[in-house]
Tab-separated table of N, CA and C in Angstrom:
chain	number	residue	atom	x	y	z
P	17	MET	N	0.836	-1.171	0.000
P	17	MET	CA	0.000	0.000	0.000
P	17	MET	C	0.890	1.246	0.000
P	18	LYS	N	0.565	2.160	-0.882
P	18	LYS	CA	1.300	3.419	-0.926
P	18	LYS	C	0.809	4.336	0.185
P	19	LYS	N	1.723	5.162	0.677
P	19	LYS	CA	1.391	6.110	1.739
P	19	LYS	C	1.765	7.510	1.295
P	20	PHE	N	0.844	8.440	1.573
P	20	PHE	CA	1.078	9.841	1.238
P	20	PHE	C	0.859	10.704	2.469
P	21	LEU	N	1.715	11.697	2.617
P	21	LEU	CA	1.572	12.700	3.662
P	21	LEU	C	1.305	14.026	2.992
P	22	VAL	N	0.313	14.764	3.495
P	22	VAL	CA	0.028	16.102	2.993
P	22	VAL	C	0.281	17.083	4.126
P	23	ALA	N	1.270	17.936	3.948
P	23	ALA	CA	1.554	19.019	4.888
P	23	ALA	C	0.824	20.250	4.366
P	24	VAL	N	-0.222	20.640	5.074
P	24	VAL	CA	-1.108	21.709	4.617
P	24	VAL	C	-0.628	23.066	5.131
P	25	ASP	N	-0.272	23.946	4.207
P	25	ASP	CA	-0.059	25.375	4.461
P	25	ASP	C	0.856	25.686	5.642
P	26	MET	N	1.985	25.006	5.713
P	26	MET	CA	2.938	25.265	6.797
P	26	MET	C	3.810	26.475	6.442
P	27	GLN	N	3.145	27.581	6.201
P	27	GLN	CA	3.773	28.804	5.724
P	27	GLN	C	3.940	29.812	6.858
P	28	LYS	N	4.886	30.704	6.660
P	28	LYS	CA	5.235	31.687	7.685
P	28	LYS	C	4.030	32.503	8.148
P	29	ASP	N	3.179	32.940	7.234
P	29	ASP	CA	2.048	33.772	7.655
P	29	ASP	C	1.100	33.046	8.603
P	30	PHE	N	1.029	31.723	8.533
P	30	PHE	CA	0.157	30.969	9.430
P	30	PHE	C	0.873	30.554	10.720
P	31	ILE	N	2.174	30.658	10.740
P	31	ILE	CA	2.929	30.222	11.916
P	31	ILE	C	3.332	31.408	12.786
P	32	ASP	N	4.062	32.359	12.215
P	32	ASP	CA	4.495	33.499	13.023
P	32	ASP	C	4.312	34.831	12.299
P	33	GLY	N	3.458	34.810	11.267
P	33	GLY	CA	3.225	36.019	10.491
P	33	GLY	C	1.834	36.587	10.712
P	34	ALA	N	1.224	37.052	9.655
P	34	ALA	CA	-0.044	37.795	9.711
P	34	ALA	C	-1.153	37.069	10.448
P	35	LEU	N	-1.226	35.754	10.335
P	35	LEU	CA	-2.276	34.958	10.990
P	35	LEU	C	-1.690	33.914	11.944
P	36	GLY	N	-0.459	34.125	12.367
P	36	GLY	CA	0.211	33.178	13.237
P	36	GLY	C	-0.403	33.106	14.625
P	37	THR	N	-0.227	31.947	15.269
P	37	THR	CA	-0.731	31.751	16.628
P	37	THR	C	0.310	30.975	17.438
P	38	ALA	N	0.179	31.051	18.757
P	38	ALA	CA	1.054	30.269	19.636
P	38	ALA	C	0.877	28.778	19.368
P	39	GLU	N	-0.363	28.364	19.095
P	39	GLU	CA	-0.636	26.953	18.811
P	39	GLU	C	0.058	26.498	17.534
P	40	ALA	N	0.082	27.353	16.511
P	40	ALA	CA	0.770	27.008	15.266
P	40	ALA	C	2.274	26.866	15.503
P	41	LEU	N	2.842	27.797	16.249
P	41	LEU	CA	4.262	27.692	16.579
P	41	LEU	C	4.563	26.398	17.319
P	42	ALA	N	3.655	25.998	18.186
P	42	ALA	CA	3.882	24.834	19.047
P	42	ALA	C	3.895	23.506	18.294
P	43	ILE	N	3.308	23.433	17.099
P	43	ILE	CA	3.248	22.155	16.382
P	43	ILE	C	4.356	21.985	15.341
P	44	VAL	N	5.167	23.010	15.134
P	44	VAL	CA	6.179	22.936	14.079
P	44	VAL	C	7.154	21.791	14.315
P	45	ASP	N	7.658	21.636	15.531
P	45	ASP	CA	8.616	20.552	15.790
P	45	ASP	C	7.985	19.187	15.533
P	46	ASN	N	6.724	19.005	15.950
P	46	ASN	CA	6.025	17.739	15.682
P	46	ASN	C	5.901	17.498	14.181
P	47	ALA	N	5.561	18.550	13.448
P	47	ALA	CA	5.403	18.419	11.992
P	47	ALA	C	6.729	18.079	11.325
P	48	VAL	N	7.806	18.695	11.779
P	48	VAL	CA	9.127	18.394	11.224
P	48	VAL	C	9.460	16.923	11.452
P	49	LYS	N	9.232	16.422	12.667
P	49	LYS	CA	9.508	15.013	12.967
P	49	LYS	C	8.658	14.093	12.092
P	50	LYS	N	7.399	14.459	11.915
P	50	LYS	CA	6.503	13.642	11.079
P	50	LYS	C	7.022	13.596	9.650
P	51	ILE	N	7.374	14.742	9.096
P	51	ILE	CA	7.882	14.802	7.718
P	51	ILE	C	9.147	13.965	7.584
P	52	GLU	N	10.070	14.132	8.528
P	52	GLU	CA	11.349	13.427	8.454
P	52	GLU	C	11.201	11.911	8.577
P	53	SER	N	10.229	11.455	9.349
P	53	SER	CA	10.103	10.017	9.602
P	53	SER	C	9.050	9.331	8.740
P	54	PHE	N	8.301	10.092	7.945
P	54	PHE	CA	7.207	9.505	7.170
P	54	PHE	C	7.746	8.561	6.104
P	55	ASP	N	7.135	7.406	6.006
P	55	ASP	CA	7.543	6.389	5.048
P	55	ASP	C	6.599	6.416	3.850
P	56	GLY	N	6.820	7.359	2.956
P	56	GLY	CA	5.984	7.504	1.771
P	56	GLY	C	6.257	8.831	1.092
P	57	ALA	N	5.446	9.141	0.115
P	57	ALA	CA	5.599	10.387	-0.644
P	57	ALA	C	4.934	11.539	0.099
P	58	VAL	N	5.502	12.725	-0.068
P	58	VAL	CA	5.018	13.902	0.650
P	58	VAL	C	4.597	14.990	-0.330
P	59	PHE	N	3.441	15.571	-0.024
P	59	PHE	CA	2.928	16.740	-0.735
P	59	PHE	C	2.854	17.884	0.266
P	60	ALA	N	3.071	19.093	-0.194
P	60	ALA	CA	2.945	20.269	0.670
P	60	ALA	C	2.107	21.309	-0.057
P	61	THR	N	0.981	21.667	0.538
P	61	THR	CA	0.155	22.704	-0.080
P	61	THR	C	0.648	24.080	0.343
P	62	LEU	N	0.452	25.030	-0.540
P	62	LEU	CA	0.813	26.424	-0.290
P	62	LEU	C	-0.407	27.291	-0.549
P	63	ASP	N	-0.948	27.865	0.517
P	63	ASP	CA	-2.031	28.829	0.365
P	63	ASP	C	-1.462	29.971	-0.468
P	64	THR	N	-2.123	30.323	-1.543
P	64	THR	CA	-1.556	31.275	-2.492
P	64	THR	C	-2.579	32.338	-2.860
P	65	HIS	N	-2.237	33.576	-2.506
P	65	HIS	CA	-3.074	34.725	-2.854
P	65	HIS	C	-2.234	35.721	-3.642
P	66	PHE	N	-2.897	36.756	-4.125
P	66	PHE	CA	-2.219	37.747	-4.948
P	66	PHE	C	-2.530	39.137	-4.415
P	67	GLU	N	-1.987	40.137	-5.061
P	67	GLU	CA	-2.138	41.530	-4.597
P	67	GLU	C	-3.596	41.965	-4.470
P	68	ASN	N	-4.492	41.330	-5.213
P	68	ASN	CA	-5.914	41.704	-5.174
P	68	ASN	C	-6.678	40.972	-4.061
P	69	TYR	N	-5.984	40.370	-3.114
P	69	TYR	CA	-6.622	39.545	-2.092
P	69	TYR	C	-7.805	40.240	-1.421
P	70	LEU	N	-7.666	41.493	-1.048
P	70	LEU	CA	-8.751	42.184	-0.333
P	70	LEU	C	-9.994	42.371	-1.187
P	71	GLN	N	-9.885	42.225	-2.490
P	71	GLN	CA	-11.047	42.322	-3.371
P	71	GLN	C	-11.721	40.974	-3.604
P	72	THR	N	-11.115	39.894	-3.126
P	72	THR	CA	-11.701	38.564	-3.322
P	72	THR	C	-12.765	38.293	-2.264
P	73	SER	N	-13.571	37.282	-2.510
P	73	SER	CA	-14.593	36.893	-1.534
P	73	SER	C	-13.957	36.578	-0.185
P	74	GLU	N	-12.877	35.804	-0.189
P	74	GLU	CA	-12.197	35.481	1.065
P	74	GLU	C	-11.666	36.740	1.730
P	75	GLY	N	-11.045	37.605	0.949
P	75	GLY	CA	-10.467	38.828	1.494
P	75	GLY	C	-11.496	39.768	2.108
P	76	LYS	N	-12.703	39.742	1.573
P	76	LYS	CA	-13.768	40.575	2.143
P	76	LYS	C	-14.247	40.015	3.478
P	77	LYS	N	-14.152	38.698	3.648
P	77	LYS	CA	-14.592	38.079	4.904
P	77	LYS	C	-13.459	37.947	5.911
P	78	LEU	N	-12.237	37.886	5.431
P	78	LEU	CA	-11.054	37.838	6.284
P	78	LEU	C	-10.077	38.891	5.755
P	79	PRO	N	-10.288	40.149	6.142
P	79	PRO	CA	-9.483	41.244	5.570
P	79	PRO	C	-8.080	41.361	6.170
P	80	VAL	N	-7.357	40.266	6.133
P	80	VAL	CA	-5.967	40.231	6.593
P	80	VAL	C	-5.132	39.653	5.455
P	81	PRO	N	-4.445	40.508	4.706
P	81	PRO	CA	-3.617	39.973	3.623
P	81	PRO	C	-2.612	38.957	4.182
P	82	HIS	N	-2.552	37.799	3.528
P	82	HIS	CA	-1.645	36.738	3.955
P	82	HIS	C	-1.307	35.856	2.761
P	83	CYS	N	-0.179	35.217	2.858
P	83	CYS	CA	0.273	34.263	1.845
P	83	CYS	C	0.169	34.816	0.428
P	84	VAL	N	0.556	36.084	0.279
P	84	VAL	CA	0.592	36.691	-1.051
P	84	VAL	C	1.857	36.175	-1.746
P	85	LYS	N	1.657	35.532	-2.876
P	85	LYS	CA	2.764	34.891	-3.590
P	85	LYS	C	3.919	35.865	-3.776
P	86	GLY	N	5.101	35.386	-3.466
P	86	GLY	CA	6.304	36.188	-3.622
P	86	GLY	C	6.708	36.933	-2.359
P	87	THR	N	5.844	36.952	-1.344
P	87	THR	CA	6.196	37.619	-0.090
P	87	THR	C	6.834	36.621	0.862
P	88	ASP	N	7.480	37.140	1.899
P	88	ASP	CA	8.093	36.296	2.911
P	88	ASP	C	7.053	35.416	3.600
P	89	GLY	N	5.870	35.949	3.846
P	89	GLY	CA	4.814	35.194	4.524
P	89	GLY	C	4.291	34.025	3.718
P	90	TRP	N	4.438	34.054	2.406
P	90	TRP	CA	3.995	32.960	1.538
P	90	TRP	C	4.944	31.762	1.621
P	91	GLU	N	6.179	32.024	2.008
P	91	GLU	CA	7.198	30.977	2.057
P	91	GLU	C	6.903	29.971	3.168
P	92	LEU	N	7.372	28.753	2.983
P	92	LEU	CA	7.286	27.744	4.027
P	92	LEU	C	8.141	28.161	5.218
P	93	ASP	N	7.722	27.761	6.416
P	93	ASP	CA	8.546	27.932	7.599
P	93	ASP	C	9.904	27.289	7.313
P	94	ALA	N	10.988	27.908	7.762
P	94	ALA	CA	12.337	27.441	7.427
P	94	ALA	C	12.576	26.005	7.877
P	95	ARG	N	12.114	25.627	9.076
P	95	ARG	CA	12.341	24.262	9.575
P	95	ARG	C	11.549	23.253	8.754
P	96	ILE	N	10.331	23.621	8.390
P	96	ILE	CA	9.496	22.746	7.557
P	96	ILE	C	10.126	22.593	6.177
P	97	LYS	N	10.556	23.701	5.624
P	97	LYS	CA	11.162	23.675	4.282
P	97	LYS	C	12.399	22.784	4.257
P	98	THR	N	13.230	22.882	5.281
P	98	THR	CA	14.431	22.053	5.352
P	98	THR	C	14.058	20.572	5.397
P	99	ALA	N	13.079	20.234	6.230
P	99	ALA	CA	12.646	18.831	6.330
P	99	ALA	C	12.088	18.335	5.008
P	100	LEU	N	11.275	19.154	4.359
P	100	LEU	CA	10.694	18.764	3.076
P	100	LEU	C	11.777	18.589	2.009
P	101	GLU	N	12.705	19.507	1.955
P	101	GLU	CA	13.746	19.438	0.934
P	101	GLU	C	14.668	18.235	1.137
P	102	LYS	N	14.914	17.863	2.386
P	102	LYS	CA	15.769	16.695	2.662
P	102	LYS	C	15.174	15.420	2.082
P	103	ARG	N	13.873	15.282	2.140
P	103	ARG	CA	13.257	14.023	1.720
P	103	ARG	C	12.629	14.101	0.336
P	104	GLY	N	12.422	15.290	-0.189
P	104	GLY	CA	11.760	15.452	-1.475
P	104	GLY	C	10.264	15.532	-1.283
P	105	TYR	N	9.616	16.389	-2.042
P	105	TYR	CA	8.174	16.594	-1.909
P	105	TYR	C	7.627	17.245	-3.164
P	106	THR	N	6.311	17.206	-3.269
P	106	THR	CA	5.618	17.873	-4.361
P	106	THR	C	4.882	19.069	-3.792
P	107	ALA	N	5.217	20.265	-4.260
P	107	ALA	CA	4.535	21.486	-3.825
P	107	ALA	C	3.251	21.652	-4.625
P	108	VAL	N	2.183	22.062	-3.942
P	108	VAL	CA	0.887	22.240	-4.584
P	108	VAL	C	0.330	23.607	-4.176
P	109	GLU	N	0.397	24.555	-5.083
P	109	GLU	CA	-0.218	25.851	-4.801
P	109	GLU	C	-1.728	25.693	-4.849
P	110	LYS	N	-2.406	26.332	-3.913
P	110	LYS	CA	-3.860	26.287	-3.910
P	110	LYS	C	-4.388	27.702	-3.673
P	111	TYR	N	-5.517	27.977	-4.308
P	111	TYR	CA	-6.036	29.338	-4.314
P	111	TYR	C	-7.299	29.487	-3.491
P	112	THR	N	-7.689	28.417	-2.850
P	112	THR	CA	-8.836	28.413	-1.959
P	112	THR	C	-8.526	27.429	-0.842
P	113	PHE	N	-9.466	27.201	0.056
P	113	PHE	CA	-9.194	26.387	1.242
P	113	PHE	C	-8.750	24.971	0.888
P	114	GLY	N	-9.454	24.332	-0.031
P	114	GLY	CA	-9.107	22.988	-0.455
P	114	GLY	C	-8.474	23.024	-1.833
P	115	SER	N	-7.488	22.181	-2.047
P	115	SER	CA	-6.802	22.145	-3.335
P	115	SER	C	-7.602	21.346	-4.353
P	116	GLU	N	-7.895	21.963	-5.464
P	116	GLU	CA	-8.579	21.278	-6.558
P	116	GLU	C	-7.652	20.272	-7.237
P	117	ARG	N	-6.345	20.492	-7.161
P	117	ARG	CA	-5.373	19.640	-7.848
P	117	ARG	C	-4.913	18.448	-7.022
P	118	LEU	N	-4.987	18.572	-5.700
P	118	LEU	CA	-4.421	17.544	-4.828
P	118	LEU	C	-4.989	16.150	-5.081
P	119	PRO	N	-6.308	15.968	-5.211
P	119	PRO	CA	-6.807	14.615	-5.490
P	119	PRO	C	-6.239	14.021	-6.792
P	120	GLU	N	-6.132	14.830	-7.811
P	120	GLU	CA	-5.576	14.344	-9.077
P	120	GLU	C	-4.119	13.935	-8.910
P	121	LEU	N	-3.337	14.763	-8.222
P	121	LEU	CA	-1.920	14.449	-8.029
P	121	LEU	C	-1.738	13.176	-7.214
P	122	ILE	N	-2.541	13.018	-6.173
P	122	ILE	CA	-2.442	11.811	-5.352
P	122	ILE	C	-2.916	10.591	-6.138
P	123	GLY	N	-4.002	10.745	-6.872
P	123	GLY	CA	-4.480	9.638	-7.705
P	123	GLY	C	-3.439	9.193	-8.708
P	124	ASN	N	-2.778	10.147	-9.340
P	124	ASN	CA	-1.717	9.811	-10.293
P	124	ASN	C	-0.542	9.128	-9.613
P	125	ALA	N	-0.169	9.623	-8.429
P	125	ALA	CA	0.957	9.035	-7.699
P	125	ALA	C	0.628	7.613	-7.221
P	126	ALA	N	-0.640	7.367	-6.916
P	126	ALA	CA	-1.043	6.026	-6.481
P	126	ALA	C	-0.984	5.034	-7.628
P	127	ALA	N	-1.176	5.496	-8.841
P	127	ALA	CA	-1.054	4.661	-10.047
P	127	ALA	C	-1.853	3.358	-9.951
P	128	GLY	N	-3.092	3.471	-9.427
P	128	GLY	CA	-3.962	2.308	-9.386
P	128	GLY	C	-3.791	1.406	-8.175
P	129	GLU	N	-2.792	1.666	-7.342
P	129	GLU	CA	-2.581	0.865	-6.135
P	129	GLU	C	-3.404	1.439	-4.985
P	130	SER	N	-3.654	0.620	-3.974
P	130	SER	CA	-4.335	1.129	-2.788
P	130	SER	C	-3.373	2.070	-2.060
P	131	PHE	N	-3.956	3.016	-1.314
P	131	PHE	CA	-3.112	4.012	-0.650
P	131	PHE	C	-3.826	4.586	0.562
P	132	SER	N	-3.024	5.237	1.391
P	132	SER	CA	-3.539	5.993	2.522
P	132	SER	C	-2.973	7.406	2.439
P	133	VAL	N	-3.704	8.340	3.049
P	133	VAL	CA	-3.265	9.736	3.086
P	133	VAL	C	-3.364	10.218	4.526
P	134	GLU	N	-2.295	10.806	5.005
P	134	GLU	CA	-2.286	11.437	6.316
P	134	GLU	C	-2.086	12.933	6.119
P	135	LEU	N	-2.851	13.732	6.852
P	135	LEU	CA	-2.740	15.185	6.755
P	135	LEU	C	-2.237	15.771	8.063
P	136	ILE	N	-1.413	16.799	7.916
P	136	ILE	CA	-0.949	17.609	9.038
P	136	ILE	C	-1.007	19.058	8.581
P	137	GLY	N	-0.945	20.014	9.488
P	137	GLY	CA	-0.800	21.388	9.054
P	137	GLY	C	-1.768	22.377	9.654
P	138	LEU	N	-1.967	23.440	8.907
P	138	LEU	CA	-2.698	24.620	9.371
P	138	LEU	C	-3.719	25.060	8.330
P	139	CYS	N	-4.721	25.625	8.731
P	139	CYS	CA	-5.376	25.606	10.029
P	139	CYS	C	-6.353	24.433	10.042
P	140	THR	N	-6.399	23.715	11.149
P	140	THR	CA	-7.222	22.510	11.237
P	140	THR	C	-8.648	22.771	10.784
P	141	ASP	N	-9.201	23.904	11.219
P	141	ASP	CA	-10.614	24.206	11.004
P	141	ASP	C	-10.917	24.880	9.675
P	142	ILE	N	-9.916	25.108	8.853
P	142	ILE	CA	-10.173	25.727	7.551
P	142	ILE	C	-9.572	24.844	6.448
P	143	CYS	N	-8.275	24.905	6.283
P	143	CYS	CA	-7.665	24.220	5.138
P	143	CYS	C	-7.407	22.741	5.367
P	144	VAL	N	-7.085	22.335	6.592
P	144	VAL	CA	-6.879	20.900	6.822
P	144	VAL	C	-8.196	20.162	6.625
P	145	VAL	N	-9.260	20.629	7.274
P	145	VAL	CA	-10.557	19.963	7.139
P	145	VAL	C	-11.044	19.991	5.691
P	146	SER	N	-10.835	21.098	4.986
P	146	SER	CA	-11.273	21.196	3.590
P	146	SER	C	-10.574	20.165	2.721
P	147	ASN	N	-9.268	20.032	2.875
P	147	ASN	CA	-8.520	19.065	2.074
P	147	ASN	C	-8.829	17.633	2.476
P	148	ALA	N	-8.997	17.388	3.761
P	148	ALA	CA	-9.340	16.032	4.209
P	148	ALA	C	-10.692	15.604	3.638
P	149	LEU	N	-11.677	16.490	3.673
P	149	LEU	CA	-13.008	16.155	3.145
P	149	LEU	C	-12.987	15.984	1.630
P	150	LEU	N	-12.219	16.816	0.935
P	150	LEU	CA	-12.084	16.640	-0.518
P	150	LEU	C	-11.481	15.281	-0.840
P	151	LEU	N	-10.418	14.929	-0.142
P	151	LEU	CA	-9.770	13.643	-0.407
P	151	LEU	C	-10.696	12.485	-0.085
P	152	LYS	N	-11.454	12.581	1.004
P	152	LYS	CA	-12.395	11.517	1.358
P	152	LYS	C	-13.498	11.413	0.299
P	153	ALA	N	-13.936	12.544	-0.234
P	153	ALA	CA	-14.969	12.532	-1.279
P	153	ALA	C	-14.446	11.887	-2.564
P	154	PHE	N	-13.215	12.186	-2.935
P	154	PHE	CA	-12.639	11.615	-4.149
P	154	PHE	C	-12.241	10.152	-3.975
P	155	PHE	N	-11.813	9.802	-2.767
P	155	PHE	CA	-11.296	8.457	-2.508
P	155	PHE	C	-11.993	7.856	-1.291
P	156	PRO	N	-13.277	7.517	-1.402
P	156	PRO	CA	-14.033	7.061	-0.225
P	156	PRO	C	-13.506	5.776	0.399
P	157	GLU	N	-12.783	4.959	-0.349
P	157	GLU	CA	-12.265	3.709	0.201
P	157	GLU	C	-10.839	3.833	0.733
P	158	ALA	N	-10.213	4.966	0.509
P	158	ALA	CA	-8.843	5.163	1.001
P	158	ALA	C	-8.867	5.501	2.489
P	159	GLU	N	-7.812	5.093	3.169
P	159	GLU	CA	-7.648	5.477	4.565
P	159	GLU	C	-7.147	6.918	4.595
P	160	ILE	N	-7.971	7.801	5.125
P	160	ILE	CA	-7.602	9.208	5.260
P	160	ILE	C	-7.501	9.482	6.753
P	161	SER	N	-6.398	10.088	7.177
P	161	SER	CA	-6.210	10.363	8.600
P	161	SER	C	-5.597	11.736	8.805
P	162	VAL	N	-5.724	12.208	10.049
P	162	VAL	CA	-5.168	13.496	10.459
P	162	VAL	C	-4.446	13.283	11.780
P	163	ASP	N	-3.266	13.865	11.898
P	163	ASP	CA	-2.532	13.813	13.159
P	163	ASP	C	-2.766	15.130	13.894
P	164	PRO	N	-3.585	15.135	14.950
P	164	PRO	CA	-3.905	16.382	15.643
P	164	PRO	C	-2.712	17.017	16.350
P	165	ASP	N	-1.671	16.222	16.639
P	165	ASP	CA	-0.482	16.772	17.278
P	165	ASP	C	0.388	17.552	16.294
P	166	CYS	N	0.058	17.454	15.015
P	166	CYS	CA	0.787	18.178	13.971
P	166	CYS	C	-0.120	19.191	13.277
P	167	CYS	N	-1.206	19.568	13.945
P	167	CYS	CA	-2.169	20.533	13.406
P	167	CYS	C	-2.493	21.582	14.463
P	168	ALA	N	-2.904	22.732	14.013
P	168	ALA	CA	-3.408	23.771	14.912
P	168	ALA	C	-4.507	24.519	14.181
P	169	GLY	N	-5.523	24.890	14.938
P	169	GLY	CA	-6.623	25.646	14.375
P	169	GLY	C	-6.484	27.131	14.659
P	170	VAL	N	-7.430	27.885	14.167
P	170	VAL	CA	-7.462	29.323	14.438
P	170	VAL	C	-7.528	29.544	15.953
P	171	THR	N	-8.298	28.688	16.631
P	171	THR	CA	-8.337	28.658	18.095
P	171	THR	C	-8.313	27.182	18.513
P	172	PRO	N	-7.958	26.890	19.749
P	172	PRO	CA	-8.009	25.495	20.206
P	172	PRO	C	-9.419	24.907	20.102
P	173	GLU	N	-10.433	25.710	20.354
P	173	GLU	CA	-11.812	25.229	20.266
P	173	GLU	C	-12.187	24.862	18.831
P	174	LEU	N	-11.801	25.684	17.872
P	174	LEU	CA	-12.104	25.384	16.473
P	174	LEU	C	-11.294	24.184	15.974
P	175	HIS	N	-10.090	24.024	16.480
P	175	HIS	CA	-9.279	22.825	16.173
P	175	HIS	C	-10.050	21.578	16.593
P	176	ASP	N	-10.558	21.577	17.837
P	176	ASP	CA	-11.306	20.426	18.342
P	176	ASP	C	-12.586	20.176	17.545
P	177	CYS	N	-13.282	21.245	17.188
P	177	CYS	CA	-14.508	21.100	16.384
P	177	CYS	C	-14.205	20.477	15.027
P	178	ALA	N	-13.121	20.911	14.398
P	178	ALA	CA	-12.751	20.361	13.089
P	178	ALA	C	-12.398	18.883	13.201
P	179	LEU	N	-11.703	18.508	14.268
P	179	LEU	CA	-11.370	17.091	14.461
P	179	LEU	C	-12.642	16.262	14.608
P	180	LYS	N	-13.617	16.772	15.329
P	180	LYS	CA	-14.894	16.059	15.480
P	180	LYS	C	-15.617	15.950	14.147
P	181	THR	N	-15.589	17.016	13.365
P	181	THR	CA	-16.224	16.994	12.042
P	181	THR	C	-15.571	15.942	11.157
P	182	MET	N	-14.248	15.929	11.131
P	182	MET	CA	-13.553	14.949	10.292
P	182	MET	C	-13.833	13.522	10.772
P	183	ALA	N	-13.816	13.314	12.078
P	183	ALA	CA	-14.099	11.973	12.601
P	183	ALA	C	-15.501	11.518	12.214
P	184	SER	N	-16.453	12.443	12.219
P	184	SER	CA	-17.822	12.071	11.846
P	184	SER	C	-17.937	11.739	10.363
P	185	CYS	N	-16.962	12.165	9.579
P	185	CYS	CA	-16.937	11.866	8.143
P	185	CYS	C	-15.978	10.720	7.832
P	186	GLN	N	-15.690	9.906	8.834
P	186	GLN	CA	-14.879	8.694	8.698
P	186	GLN	C	-13.431	8.958	8.322
P	187	ILE	N	-12.926	10.085	8.769
P	187	ILE	CA	-11.506	10.396	8.665
P	187	ILE	C	-10.906	10.040	10.025
P	188	ASP	N	-9.861	9.234	10.015
P	188	ASP	CA	-9.265	8.766	11.263
P	188	ASP	C	-8.461	9.873	11.925
P	189	ILE	N	-8.682	10.051	13.218
P	189	ILE	CA	-7.925	11.013	14.003
P	189	ILE	C	-6.892	10.212	14.793
P	190	LEU	N	-5.646	10.383	14.437
P	190	LEU	CA	-4.577	9.618	15.063
P	190	LEU	C	-4.360	10.106	16.487
P	191	ARG	N	-4.010	9.220	17.351
P	191	ARG	CA	-3.701	9.583	18.736
P	191	ARG	C	-2.205	9.531	18.931
P	192	SER	N	-1.715	10.229	19.913
P	192	SER	CA	-0.272	10.423	20.091
P	192	SER	C	0.519	9.122	20.109
P	193	GLU	N	-0.053	8.022	20.595
P	193	GLU	CA	0.685	6.780	20.574
P	193	GLU	C	0.883	6.240	19.160
P	194	GLU	N	0.148	6.796	18.174
P	194	GLU	CA	0.301	6.370	16.779
P	194	GLU	C	1.203	7.288	15.987
P	195	THR	N	1.594	8.413	16.563
P	195	THR	CA	2.395	9.388	15.826
P	195	THR	C	3.856	9.109	15.920
């Protein structure tokens, strides 16, 4: 069985930049360890916006410019980037919460074999849940899981709510003894 890891939006703006949180900072070391020890192929999504962000639907509802392509905040966290580069990964720019391309890329990488997908990253309650649900919709028989020790939400409460939502949609929530 092939195994895939998706590191969702581990970018500076979500860790210590425009939308950074203490919880996001706290999971970076766990995420680095997960990336370094994962036995399979790795994908990393990049939340990608442009100079017109404040004119977009998202920008009108969340008027905090972030992850504007080409800015420092759009870049991966340095520790995450180092871990990803050491093992090799596929970068996937995405322009909304869930990546439209990720299911296709994973399907192609699976090449007809059975596979599992594990997700880590930021923010649990927005982009992690969106990508997990998309993958479950495209691949209902695949094992889809999330490691909560490698994720952080906008708030701890929203992180917990997203984990409950994913669990109710048959996405496995890994416990620390499995990480």
